[in-house]
Short mmCIF file of C-alpha atoms in Angstrom, two decimals:
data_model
loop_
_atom_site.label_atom_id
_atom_site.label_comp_id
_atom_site.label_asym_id
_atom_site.label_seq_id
_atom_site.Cartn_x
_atom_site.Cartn_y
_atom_site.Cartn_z
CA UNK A 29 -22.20 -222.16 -47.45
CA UNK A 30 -24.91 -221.15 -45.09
CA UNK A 31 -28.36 -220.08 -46.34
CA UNK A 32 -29.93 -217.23 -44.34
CA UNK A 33 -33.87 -217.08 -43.75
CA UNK A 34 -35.89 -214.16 -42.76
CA UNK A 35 -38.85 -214.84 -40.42
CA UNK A 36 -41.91 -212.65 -39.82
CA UNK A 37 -42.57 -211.23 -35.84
CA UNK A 38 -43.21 -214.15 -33.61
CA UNK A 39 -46.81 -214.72 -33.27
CA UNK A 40 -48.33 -213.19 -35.90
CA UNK A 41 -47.46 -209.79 -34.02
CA UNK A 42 -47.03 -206.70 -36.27
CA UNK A 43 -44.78 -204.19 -35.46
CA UNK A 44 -47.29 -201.73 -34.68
CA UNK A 45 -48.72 -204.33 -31.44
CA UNK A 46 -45.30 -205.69 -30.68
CA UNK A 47 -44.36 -201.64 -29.49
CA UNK A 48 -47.52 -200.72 -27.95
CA UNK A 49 -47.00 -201.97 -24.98
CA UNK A 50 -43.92 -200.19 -24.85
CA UNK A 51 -45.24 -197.40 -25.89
CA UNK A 52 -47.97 -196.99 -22.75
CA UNK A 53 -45.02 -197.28 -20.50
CA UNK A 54 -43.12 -194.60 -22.32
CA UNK A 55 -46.10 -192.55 -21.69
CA UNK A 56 -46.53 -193.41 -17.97
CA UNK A 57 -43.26 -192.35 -17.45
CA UNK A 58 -42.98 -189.28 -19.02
CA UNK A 59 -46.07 -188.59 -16.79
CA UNK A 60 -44.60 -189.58 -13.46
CA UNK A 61 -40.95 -187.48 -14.20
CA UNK A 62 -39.65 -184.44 -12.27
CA UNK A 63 -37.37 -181.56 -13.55
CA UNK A 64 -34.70 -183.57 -11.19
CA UNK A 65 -34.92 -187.41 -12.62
CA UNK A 66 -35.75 -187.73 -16.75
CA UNK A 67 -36.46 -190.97 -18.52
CA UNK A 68 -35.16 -190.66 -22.29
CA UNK A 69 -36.96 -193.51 -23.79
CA UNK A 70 -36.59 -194.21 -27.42
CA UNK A 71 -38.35 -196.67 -29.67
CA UNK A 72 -37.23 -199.65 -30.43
CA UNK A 73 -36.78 -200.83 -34.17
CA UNK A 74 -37.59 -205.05 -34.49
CA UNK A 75 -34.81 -206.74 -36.25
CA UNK A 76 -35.80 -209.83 -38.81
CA UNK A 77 -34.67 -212.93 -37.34
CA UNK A 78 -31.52 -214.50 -39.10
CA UNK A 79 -31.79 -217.89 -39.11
CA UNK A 80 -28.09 -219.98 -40.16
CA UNK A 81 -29.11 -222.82 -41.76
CA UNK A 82 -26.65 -225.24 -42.83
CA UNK A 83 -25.11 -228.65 -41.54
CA UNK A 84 -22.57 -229.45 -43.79
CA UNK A 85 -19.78 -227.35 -42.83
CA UNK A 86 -17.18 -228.98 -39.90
CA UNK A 87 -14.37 -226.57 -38.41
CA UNK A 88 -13.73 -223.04 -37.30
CA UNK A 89 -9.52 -222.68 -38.54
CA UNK A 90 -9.84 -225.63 -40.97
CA UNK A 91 -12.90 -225.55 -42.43
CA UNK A 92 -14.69 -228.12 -44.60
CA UNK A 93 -17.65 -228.34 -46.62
CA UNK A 94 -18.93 -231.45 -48.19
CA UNK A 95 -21.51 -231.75 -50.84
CA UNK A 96 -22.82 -234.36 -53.28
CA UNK A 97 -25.64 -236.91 -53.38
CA UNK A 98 -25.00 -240.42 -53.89
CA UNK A 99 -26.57 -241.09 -57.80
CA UNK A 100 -25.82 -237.35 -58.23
CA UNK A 101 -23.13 -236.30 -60.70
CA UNK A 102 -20.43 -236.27 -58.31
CA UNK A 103 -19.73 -235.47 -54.39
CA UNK A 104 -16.79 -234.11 -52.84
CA UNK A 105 -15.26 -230.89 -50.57
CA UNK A 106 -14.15 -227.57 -50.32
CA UNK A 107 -11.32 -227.01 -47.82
CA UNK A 108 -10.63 -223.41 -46.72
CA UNK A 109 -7.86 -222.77 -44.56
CA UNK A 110 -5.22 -224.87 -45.58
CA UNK A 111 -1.50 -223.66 -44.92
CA UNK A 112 0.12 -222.41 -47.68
CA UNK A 113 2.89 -223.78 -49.46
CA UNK A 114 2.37 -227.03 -48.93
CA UNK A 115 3.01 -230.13 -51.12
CA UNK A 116 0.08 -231.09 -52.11
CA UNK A 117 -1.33 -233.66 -54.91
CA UNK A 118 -3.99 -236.03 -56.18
CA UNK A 119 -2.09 -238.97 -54.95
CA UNK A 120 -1.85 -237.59 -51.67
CA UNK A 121 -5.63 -237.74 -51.27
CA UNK A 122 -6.53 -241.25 -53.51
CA UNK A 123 -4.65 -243.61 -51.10
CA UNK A 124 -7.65 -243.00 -48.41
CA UNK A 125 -10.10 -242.52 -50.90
CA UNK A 126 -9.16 -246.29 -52.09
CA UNK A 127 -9.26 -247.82 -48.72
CA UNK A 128 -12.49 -245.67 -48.50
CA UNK A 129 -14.16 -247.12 -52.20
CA UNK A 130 -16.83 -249.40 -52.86
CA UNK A 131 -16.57 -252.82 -54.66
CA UNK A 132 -13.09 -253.45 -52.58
CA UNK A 133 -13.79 -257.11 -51.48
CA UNK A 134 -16.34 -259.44 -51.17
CA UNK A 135 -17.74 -257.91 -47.63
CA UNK A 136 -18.40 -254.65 -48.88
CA UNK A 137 -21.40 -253.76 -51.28
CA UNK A 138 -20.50 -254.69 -54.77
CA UNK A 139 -21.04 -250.73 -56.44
CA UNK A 140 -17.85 -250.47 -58.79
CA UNK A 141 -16.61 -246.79 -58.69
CA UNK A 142 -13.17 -246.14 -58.95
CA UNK A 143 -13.39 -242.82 -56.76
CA UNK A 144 -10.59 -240.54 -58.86
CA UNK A 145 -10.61 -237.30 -57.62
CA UNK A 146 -9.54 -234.08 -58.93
CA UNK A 147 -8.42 -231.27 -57.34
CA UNK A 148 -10.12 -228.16 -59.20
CA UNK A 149 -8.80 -225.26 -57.35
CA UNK A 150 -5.98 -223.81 -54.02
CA UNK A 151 -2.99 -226.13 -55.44
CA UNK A 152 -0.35 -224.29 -58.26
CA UNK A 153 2.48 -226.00 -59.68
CA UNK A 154 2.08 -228.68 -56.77
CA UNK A 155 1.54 -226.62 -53.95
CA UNK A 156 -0.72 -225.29 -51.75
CA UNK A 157 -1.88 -221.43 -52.01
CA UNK A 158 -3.83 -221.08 -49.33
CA UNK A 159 -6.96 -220.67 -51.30
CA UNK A 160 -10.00 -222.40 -51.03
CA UNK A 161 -9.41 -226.29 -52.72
CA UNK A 162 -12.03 -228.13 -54.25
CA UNK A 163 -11.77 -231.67 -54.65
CA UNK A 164 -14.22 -233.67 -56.93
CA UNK A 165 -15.11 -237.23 -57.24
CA UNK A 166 -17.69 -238.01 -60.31
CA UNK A 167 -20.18 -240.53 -59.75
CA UNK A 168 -20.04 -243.54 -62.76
CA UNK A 169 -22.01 -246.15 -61.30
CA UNK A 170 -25.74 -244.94 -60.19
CA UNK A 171 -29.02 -247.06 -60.46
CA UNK A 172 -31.14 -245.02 -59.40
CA UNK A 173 -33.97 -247.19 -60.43
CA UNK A 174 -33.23 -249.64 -58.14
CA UNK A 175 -34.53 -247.34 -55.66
CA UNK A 176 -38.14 -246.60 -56.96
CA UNK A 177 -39.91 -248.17 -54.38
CA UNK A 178 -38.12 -245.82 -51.77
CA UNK A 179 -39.60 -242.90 -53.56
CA UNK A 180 -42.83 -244.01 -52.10
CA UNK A 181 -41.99 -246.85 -49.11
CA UNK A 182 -39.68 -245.31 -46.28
CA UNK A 183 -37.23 -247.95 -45.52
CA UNK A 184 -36.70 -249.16 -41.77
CA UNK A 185 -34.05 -247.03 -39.78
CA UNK A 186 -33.11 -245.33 -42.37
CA UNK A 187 -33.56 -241.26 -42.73
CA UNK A 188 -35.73 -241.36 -45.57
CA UNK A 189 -38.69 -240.36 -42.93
CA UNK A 190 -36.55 -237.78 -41.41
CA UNK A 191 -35.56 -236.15 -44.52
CA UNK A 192 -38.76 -235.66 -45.28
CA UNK A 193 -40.21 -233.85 -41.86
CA UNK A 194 -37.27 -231.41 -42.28
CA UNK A 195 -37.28 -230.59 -45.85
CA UNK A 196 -40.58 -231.58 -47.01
CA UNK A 197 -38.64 -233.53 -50.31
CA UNK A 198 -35.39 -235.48 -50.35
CA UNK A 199 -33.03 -236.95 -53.30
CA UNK A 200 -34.46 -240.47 -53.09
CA UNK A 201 -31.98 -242.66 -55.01
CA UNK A 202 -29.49 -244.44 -52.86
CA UNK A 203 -30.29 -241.76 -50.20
CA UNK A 204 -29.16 -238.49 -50.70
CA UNK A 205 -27.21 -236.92 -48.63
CA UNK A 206 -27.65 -239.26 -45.85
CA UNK A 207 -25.81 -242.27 -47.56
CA UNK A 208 -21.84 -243.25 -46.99
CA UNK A 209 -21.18 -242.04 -50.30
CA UNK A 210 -21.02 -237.98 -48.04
CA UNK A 211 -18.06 -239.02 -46.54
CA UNK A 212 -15.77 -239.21 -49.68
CA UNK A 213 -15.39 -235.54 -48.77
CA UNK A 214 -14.36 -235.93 -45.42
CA UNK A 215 -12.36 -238.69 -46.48
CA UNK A 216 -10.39 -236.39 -49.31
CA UNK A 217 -10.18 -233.58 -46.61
CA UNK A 218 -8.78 -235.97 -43.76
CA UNK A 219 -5.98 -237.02 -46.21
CA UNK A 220 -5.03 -233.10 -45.99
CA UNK A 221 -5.20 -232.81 -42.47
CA UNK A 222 -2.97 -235.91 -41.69
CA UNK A 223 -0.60 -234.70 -43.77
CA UNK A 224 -0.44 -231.39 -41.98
CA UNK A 225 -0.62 -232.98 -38.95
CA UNK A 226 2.37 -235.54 -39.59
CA UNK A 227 4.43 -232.98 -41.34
CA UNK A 228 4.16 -230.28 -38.55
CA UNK A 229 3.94 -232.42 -35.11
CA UNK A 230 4.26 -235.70 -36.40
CA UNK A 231 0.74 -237.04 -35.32
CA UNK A 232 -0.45 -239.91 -36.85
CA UNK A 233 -3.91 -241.37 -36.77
CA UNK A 234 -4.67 -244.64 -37.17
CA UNK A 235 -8.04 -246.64 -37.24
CA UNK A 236 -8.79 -250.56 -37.09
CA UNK A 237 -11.39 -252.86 -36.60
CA UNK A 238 -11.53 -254.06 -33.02
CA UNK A 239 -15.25 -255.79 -33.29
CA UNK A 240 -17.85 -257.33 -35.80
CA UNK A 241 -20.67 -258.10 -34.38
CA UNK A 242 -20.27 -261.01 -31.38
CA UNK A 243 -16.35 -261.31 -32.61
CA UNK A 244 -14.45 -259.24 -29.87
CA UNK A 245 -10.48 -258.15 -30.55
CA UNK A 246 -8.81 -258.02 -27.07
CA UNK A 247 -7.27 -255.07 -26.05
CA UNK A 248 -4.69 -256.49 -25.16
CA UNK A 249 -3.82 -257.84 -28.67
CA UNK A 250 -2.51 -254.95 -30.41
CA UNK A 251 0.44 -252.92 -29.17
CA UNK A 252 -0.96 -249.44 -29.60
CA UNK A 253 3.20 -247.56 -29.57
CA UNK A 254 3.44 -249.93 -32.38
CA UNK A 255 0.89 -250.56 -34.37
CA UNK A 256 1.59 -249.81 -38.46
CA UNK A 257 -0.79 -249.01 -41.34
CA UNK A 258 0.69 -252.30 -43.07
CA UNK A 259 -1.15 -254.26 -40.11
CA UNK A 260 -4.36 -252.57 -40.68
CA UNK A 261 -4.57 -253.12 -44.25
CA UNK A 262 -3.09 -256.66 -44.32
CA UNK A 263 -6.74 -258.24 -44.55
CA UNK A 264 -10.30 -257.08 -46.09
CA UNK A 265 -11.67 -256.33 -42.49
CA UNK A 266 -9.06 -253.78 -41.14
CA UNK A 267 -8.21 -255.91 -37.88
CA UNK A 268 -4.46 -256.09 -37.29
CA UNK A 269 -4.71 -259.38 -35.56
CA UNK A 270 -5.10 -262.33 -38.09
CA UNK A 271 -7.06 -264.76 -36.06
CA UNK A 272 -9.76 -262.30 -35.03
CA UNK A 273 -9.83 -261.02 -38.42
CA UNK A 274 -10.32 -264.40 -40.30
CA UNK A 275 -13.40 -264.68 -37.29
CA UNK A 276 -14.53 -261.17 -38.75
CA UNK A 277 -15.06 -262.29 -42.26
CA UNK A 278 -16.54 -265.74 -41.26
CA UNK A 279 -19.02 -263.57 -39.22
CA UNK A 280 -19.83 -260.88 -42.25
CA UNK A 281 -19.99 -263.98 -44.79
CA UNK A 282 -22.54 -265.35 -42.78
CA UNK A 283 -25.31 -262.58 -43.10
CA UNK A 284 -24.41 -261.36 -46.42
CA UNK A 285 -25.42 -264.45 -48.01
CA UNK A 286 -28.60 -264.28 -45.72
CA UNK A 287 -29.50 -260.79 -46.78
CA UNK A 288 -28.88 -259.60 -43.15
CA UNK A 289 -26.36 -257.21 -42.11
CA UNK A 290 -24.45 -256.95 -38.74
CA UNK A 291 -22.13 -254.12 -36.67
CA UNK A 292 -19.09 -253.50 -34.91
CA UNK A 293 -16.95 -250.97 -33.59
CA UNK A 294 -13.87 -249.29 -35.29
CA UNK A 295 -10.84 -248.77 -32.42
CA UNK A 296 -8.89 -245.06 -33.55
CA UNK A 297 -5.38 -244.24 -31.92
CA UNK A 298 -3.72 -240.40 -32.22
CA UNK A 299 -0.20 -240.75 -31.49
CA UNK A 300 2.34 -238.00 -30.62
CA UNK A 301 -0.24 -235.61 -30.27
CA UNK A 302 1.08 -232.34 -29.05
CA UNK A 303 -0.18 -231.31 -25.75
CA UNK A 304 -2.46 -228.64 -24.58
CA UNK A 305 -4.73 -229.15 -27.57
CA UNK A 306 -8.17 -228.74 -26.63
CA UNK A 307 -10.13 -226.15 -24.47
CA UNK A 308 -12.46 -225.84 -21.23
CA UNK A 309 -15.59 -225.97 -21.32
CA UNK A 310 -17.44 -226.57 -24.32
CA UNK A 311 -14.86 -227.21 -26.63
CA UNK A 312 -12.40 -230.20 -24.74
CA UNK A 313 -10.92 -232.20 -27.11
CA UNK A 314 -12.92 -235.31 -26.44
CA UNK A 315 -16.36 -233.42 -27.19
CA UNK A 316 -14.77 -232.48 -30.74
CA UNK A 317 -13.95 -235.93 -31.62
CA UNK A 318 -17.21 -237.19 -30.29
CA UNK A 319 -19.20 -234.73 -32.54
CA UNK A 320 -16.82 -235.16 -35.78
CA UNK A 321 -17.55 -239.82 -35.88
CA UNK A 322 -20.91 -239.03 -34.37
CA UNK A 323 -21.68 -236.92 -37.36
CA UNK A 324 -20.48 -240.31 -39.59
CA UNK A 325 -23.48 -242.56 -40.92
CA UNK A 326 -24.56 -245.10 -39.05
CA UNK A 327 -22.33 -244.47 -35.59
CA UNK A 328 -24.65 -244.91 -32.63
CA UNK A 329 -21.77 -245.15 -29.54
CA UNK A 330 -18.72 -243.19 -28.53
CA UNK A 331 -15.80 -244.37 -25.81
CA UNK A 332 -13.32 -242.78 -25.17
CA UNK A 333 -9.88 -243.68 -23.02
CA UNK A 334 -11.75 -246.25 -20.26
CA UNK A 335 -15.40 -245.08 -21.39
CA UNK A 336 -17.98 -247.24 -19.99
CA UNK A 337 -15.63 -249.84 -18.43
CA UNK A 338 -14.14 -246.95 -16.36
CA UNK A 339 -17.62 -247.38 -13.80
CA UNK A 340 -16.39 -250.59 -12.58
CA UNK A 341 -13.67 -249.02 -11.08
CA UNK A 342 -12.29 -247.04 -7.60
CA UNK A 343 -10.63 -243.81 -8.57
CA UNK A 344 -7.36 -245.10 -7.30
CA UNK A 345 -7.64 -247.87 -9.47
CA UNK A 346 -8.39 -245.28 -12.36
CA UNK A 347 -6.41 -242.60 -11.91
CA UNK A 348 -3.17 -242.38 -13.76
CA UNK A 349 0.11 -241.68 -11.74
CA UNK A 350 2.44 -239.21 -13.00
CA UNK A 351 5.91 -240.15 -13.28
CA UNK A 352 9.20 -238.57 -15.15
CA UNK A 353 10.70 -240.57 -17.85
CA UNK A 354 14.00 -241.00 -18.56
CA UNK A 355 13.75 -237.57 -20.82
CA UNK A 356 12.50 -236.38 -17.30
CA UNK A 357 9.59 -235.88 -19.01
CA UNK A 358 6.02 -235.72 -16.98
CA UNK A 359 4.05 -239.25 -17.85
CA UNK A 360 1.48 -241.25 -16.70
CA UNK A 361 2.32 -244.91 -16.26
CA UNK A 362 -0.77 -245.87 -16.98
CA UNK A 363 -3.51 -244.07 -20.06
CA UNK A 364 -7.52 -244.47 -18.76
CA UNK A 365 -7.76 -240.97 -19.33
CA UNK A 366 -7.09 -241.78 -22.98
CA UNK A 367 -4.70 -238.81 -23.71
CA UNK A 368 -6.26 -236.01 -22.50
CA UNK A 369 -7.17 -234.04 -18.75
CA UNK A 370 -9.87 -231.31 -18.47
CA UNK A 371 -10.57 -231.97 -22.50
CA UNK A 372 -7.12 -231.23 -23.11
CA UNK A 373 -4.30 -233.08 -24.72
CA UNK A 374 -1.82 -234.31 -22.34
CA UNK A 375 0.97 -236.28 -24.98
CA UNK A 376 0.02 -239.61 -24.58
CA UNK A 377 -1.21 -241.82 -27.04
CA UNK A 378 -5.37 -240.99 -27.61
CA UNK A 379 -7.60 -243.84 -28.52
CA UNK A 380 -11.37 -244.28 -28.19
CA UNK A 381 -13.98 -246.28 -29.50
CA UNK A 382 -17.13 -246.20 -32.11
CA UNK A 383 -20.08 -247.76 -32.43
CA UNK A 384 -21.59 -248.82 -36.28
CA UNK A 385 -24.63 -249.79 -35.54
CA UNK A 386 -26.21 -253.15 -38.91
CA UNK A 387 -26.24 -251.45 -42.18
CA UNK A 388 -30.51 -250.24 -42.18
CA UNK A 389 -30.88 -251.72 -45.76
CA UNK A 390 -31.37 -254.75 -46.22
CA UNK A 391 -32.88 -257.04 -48.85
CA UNK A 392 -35.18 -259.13 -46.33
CA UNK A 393 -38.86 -258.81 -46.33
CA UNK A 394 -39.59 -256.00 -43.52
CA UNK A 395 -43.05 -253.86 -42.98
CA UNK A 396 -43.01 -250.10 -43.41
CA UNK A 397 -45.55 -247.24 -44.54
CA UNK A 398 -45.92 -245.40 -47.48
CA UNK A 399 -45.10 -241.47 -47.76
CA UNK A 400 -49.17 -241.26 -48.36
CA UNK A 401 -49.40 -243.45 -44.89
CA UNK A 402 -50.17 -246.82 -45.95
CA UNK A 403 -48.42 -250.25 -44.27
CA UNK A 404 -46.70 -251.87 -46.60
CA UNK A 405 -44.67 -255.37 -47.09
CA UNK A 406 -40.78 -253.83 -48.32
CA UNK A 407 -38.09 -255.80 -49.52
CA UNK A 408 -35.53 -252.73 -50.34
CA UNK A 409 -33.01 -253.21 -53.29
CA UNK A 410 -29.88 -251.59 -54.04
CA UNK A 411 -26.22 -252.14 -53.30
CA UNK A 412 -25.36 -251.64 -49.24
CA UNK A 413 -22.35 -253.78 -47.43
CA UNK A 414 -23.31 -256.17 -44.99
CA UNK A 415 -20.91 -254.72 -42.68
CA UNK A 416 -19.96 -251.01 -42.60
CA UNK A 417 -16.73 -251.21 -40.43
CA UNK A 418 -14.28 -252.34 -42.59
CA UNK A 419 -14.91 -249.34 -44.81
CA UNK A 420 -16.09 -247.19 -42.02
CA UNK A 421 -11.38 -247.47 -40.70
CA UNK A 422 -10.53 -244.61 -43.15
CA UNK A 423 -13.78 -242.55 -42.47
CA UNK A 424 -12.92 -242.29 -38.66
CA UNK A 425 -9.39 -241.86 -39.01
CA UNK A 426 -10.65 -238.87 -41.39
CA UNK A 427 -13.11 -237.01 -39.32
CA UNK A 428 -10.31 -237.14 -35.92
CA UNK A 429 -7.87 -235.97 -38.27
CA UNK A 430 -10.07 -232.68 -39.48
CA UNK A 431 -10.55 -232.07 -35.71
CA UNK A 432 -7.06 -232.24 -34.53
CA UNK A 433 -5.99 -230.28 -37.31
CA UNK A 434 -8.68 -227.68 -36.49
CA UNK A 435 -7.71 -227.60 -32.77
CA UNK A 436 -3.52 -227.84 -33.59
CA UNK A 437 -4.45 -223.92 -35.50
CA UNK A 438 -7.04 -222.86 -32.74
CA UNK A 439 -4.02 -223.52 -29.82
CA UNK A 440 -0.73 -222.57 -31.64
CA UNK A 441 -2.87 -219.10 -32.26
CA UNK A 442 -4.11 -218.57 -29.18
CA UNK A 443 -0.92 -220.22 -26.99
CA UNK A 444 2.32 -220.45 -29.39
CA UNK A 445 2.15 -216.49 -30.94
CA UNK A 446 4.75 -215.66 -28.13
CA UNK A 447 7.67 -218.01 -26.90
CA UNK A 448 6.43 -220.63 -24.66
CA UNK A 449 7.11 -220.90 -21.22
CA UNK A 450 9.77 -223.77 -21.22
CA UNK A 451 9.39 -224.88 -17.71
CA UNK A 452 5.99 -225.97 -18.06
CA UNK A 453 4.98 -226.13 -21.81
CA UNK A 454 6.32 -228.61 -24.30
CA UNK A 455 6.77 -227.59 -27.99
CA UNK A 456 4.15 -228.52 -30.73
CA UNK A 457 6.65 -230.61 -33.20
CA UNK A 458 8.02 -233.86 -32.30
CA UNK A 459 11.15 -234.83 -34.14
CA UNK A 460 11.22 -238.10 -36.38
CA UNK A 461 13.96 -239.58 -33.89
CA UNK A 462 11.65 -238.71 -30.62
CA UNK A 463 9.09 -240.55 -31.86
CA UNK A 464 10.99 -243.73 -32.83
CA UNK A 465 12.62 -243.79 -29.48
CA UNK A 466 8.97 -243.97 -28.00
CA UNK A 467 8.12 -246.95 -30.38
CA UNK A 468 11.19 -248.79 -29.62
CA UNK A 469 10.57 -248.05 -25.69
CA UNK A 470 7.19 -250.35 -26.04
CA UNK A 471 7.86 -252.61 -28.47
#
């Protein structure tokens, strides 16, 4: 999946001039040495630099590669490292991809595709075989001509520009790579993980819409021990409270008839996460989730447990106090950490926050310059929802599933391959009756 690229000496040097100066020291000091002290130099052979270039690979256990362009002939994933012997169909992947679809309601853009997918390959007689699986959704409803004047006008905040200083040419219709239409392959993928995840440890993840624009949820509204997919999908803008979500709509309704486009933020909960996943330094469990939505289109902010409203306070009004439950478990009463310590897991229920920044096309006159550097007058066309966080629910809830699932397999192989120590370690699997007790204990 990665492409590797041979470079020439740095410089310009040859190899001849990059060893001479080694050479006139090997030559000094074969001059200065006694019978009693010898200096066994020998040459040096240059290697060619390898460069890895790729970018569309996530995970190091569970491994996923997306590829596709929007008005292509299809996008999709290949998943490698998927247990075997798992159940494992197309239905098991298409309810996401559905919640994940264009043309769903009036507030997202109105592209019809039904998003089938087909699994092509690592599932026999309905089971995983721990192969490779590849997972294709065709494309059936491009226009690619509504996006001729982007092959020669860059569009505002959009990564036409970028595109183009990296690669020097880009896929131009709806674009590329760097459109929503990517993250069907996450999506697909993500329906994998959570099923490994709830089958094994009995994690769930679950995603809503806690913000559109000036419309703010209170946190206080929805009972996180409690909270059901049913709630989430009850309404076109994935907020589990009714009020704030009939607020939502008014709000999107507003600028889509104006040809504007607005925000929000997308609230995602983990619960019964098994503890101890995660790992110091570089790899804590927060800095995985940040990188997996951050990598999502349009995500500009990341918050996790108290995040930014965590300044305002005195670290004994942050801190969370330990206690022992009546399991005489080890809890905190309270969750600002948001689930983990150190970057590691701790069992209580994870949530965090992302930022979508206003969908960058829109069909209002804006100015912008040509590839050939002219300033233009642009008024781009296409298809693009006013508001990307109703759709954007079962794209987060995706890319914090592939990381949990990815550090579950990094932690039971470097901490579970010999019997735990039972005095201070928990085991990975919650049972079905453990975690309805801690439902009915905050509901």
């Amino acid at each position: 999946m990665a492409s590797s690229l041979s470079s020439k000496p740095f410089l310009g040097a040859s190899r001849t001039d990059g060893l001479s100066g080694l050479c006139s020291i090997s030559s000094d000091l074969r001059n200065l040495s006694s019978p009693s002290v010898q200096f066994l130099i020998r040459p040096r052979t240059l290697r060619k630099l390898q460069v890895q270039a790729a970018g569309n690979t996530y995970g190091n256990f569970f491994r996923v590669t997306t590829f596709g362009e929007s008005h292509g002939g299809g996008v999709g994933c290949v998943i490698d490292g998927c247990p075997p012997r798992m159940p494992l169909s197309e239905a098991d992947l298409q309810g996401d991809l559905d919640r994940r679809r264009p043309g769903q309601s009036r507030i997202t853009t109105p592209r019809k595709e039904t998003d089938t997918c087909r699994i092509l390959s690592g599932v026999h007689e309905g089971v995983t075989t721990g192969t490779p699986i590849l997972v294709l959704v065709p494309n059936t409803d491009q226009r690619g001509r509504d996006y001729d004047e982007m092959s020669i006008a860059y569009r505002p905040s959009h990564a036409d520009r970028t595109y183009d200083l990296k690669y020097g040419v880009r896929s131009v219709q709806g674009g590329g790579r760097s459109s929503a239409r990517e993250t069907i392959g996450r999506v697909a993928a993500g329906a994998v993980a959570k099923k490994i995840l709830k089958a094994f440890s009995g994690t769930e993840v679950l995603a809503y819409v806690s913000q559109v624009h000036k419309v703010v949820l209170p946190e206080e509204s929805v009972n996180h021990y409690t909270l059901a997919l049913d709630q989430v999908e009850s309404n076109i803008v994935r907020c589990p409270d009714t009020e704030y979500a009939e607020k939502m709509i008014a709000a999107i309704d507003a600028v889509r008839v104006k040809g504007e486009s607005i925000g929000g933020v997308v609230t995602c909960i983990v619960r019964n996460c098994p503890p101890g996943l995660g790992s110091p330094v570089f790899d804590k469990l927060e800095a995985e989730f940040a990188k997996a939505v951050l990598s999502l289109p349009a995500t500009k902010g990341f918050e996790f447990g108290s995040g930014f409203a965590g300044t305002f306070l005195t670290g004994s009004e942050h801190n969370d106090e330990f206690y022992l439950d009546e399991q005489g478990k080890i809890r905190t009463k309270t969750n600002r950490s948001g689930g983990t310590q150190g970057g590691i897991s701790n069992g209580e229920i994870i949530n965090m926050r992302i930022a979508f920044k206003p969908t960058a096309t829109i069909s209002k006159k804006q100015n912008t310059v040509t590839r050939d550097k002219h300033e233009i007058e642009l008024i781009a066309r296409g298809r693009h929802d006013p508001c990307v966080v109703p759709r954007a629910v079962p794209m987060v809830e995706a890319t914090i599933a592939l990381a949990l699932v990815d550090q579950l397999m990094a932690h039971y192989a470097q901490c579970h391959m010999f019997p735990i120590n039972p005095e201070l370690q928990e085991p990975l699997r919650v049972t079905e009756v453990e975690a309805a007790e801690e439902a009915a204990l905050h509901s």
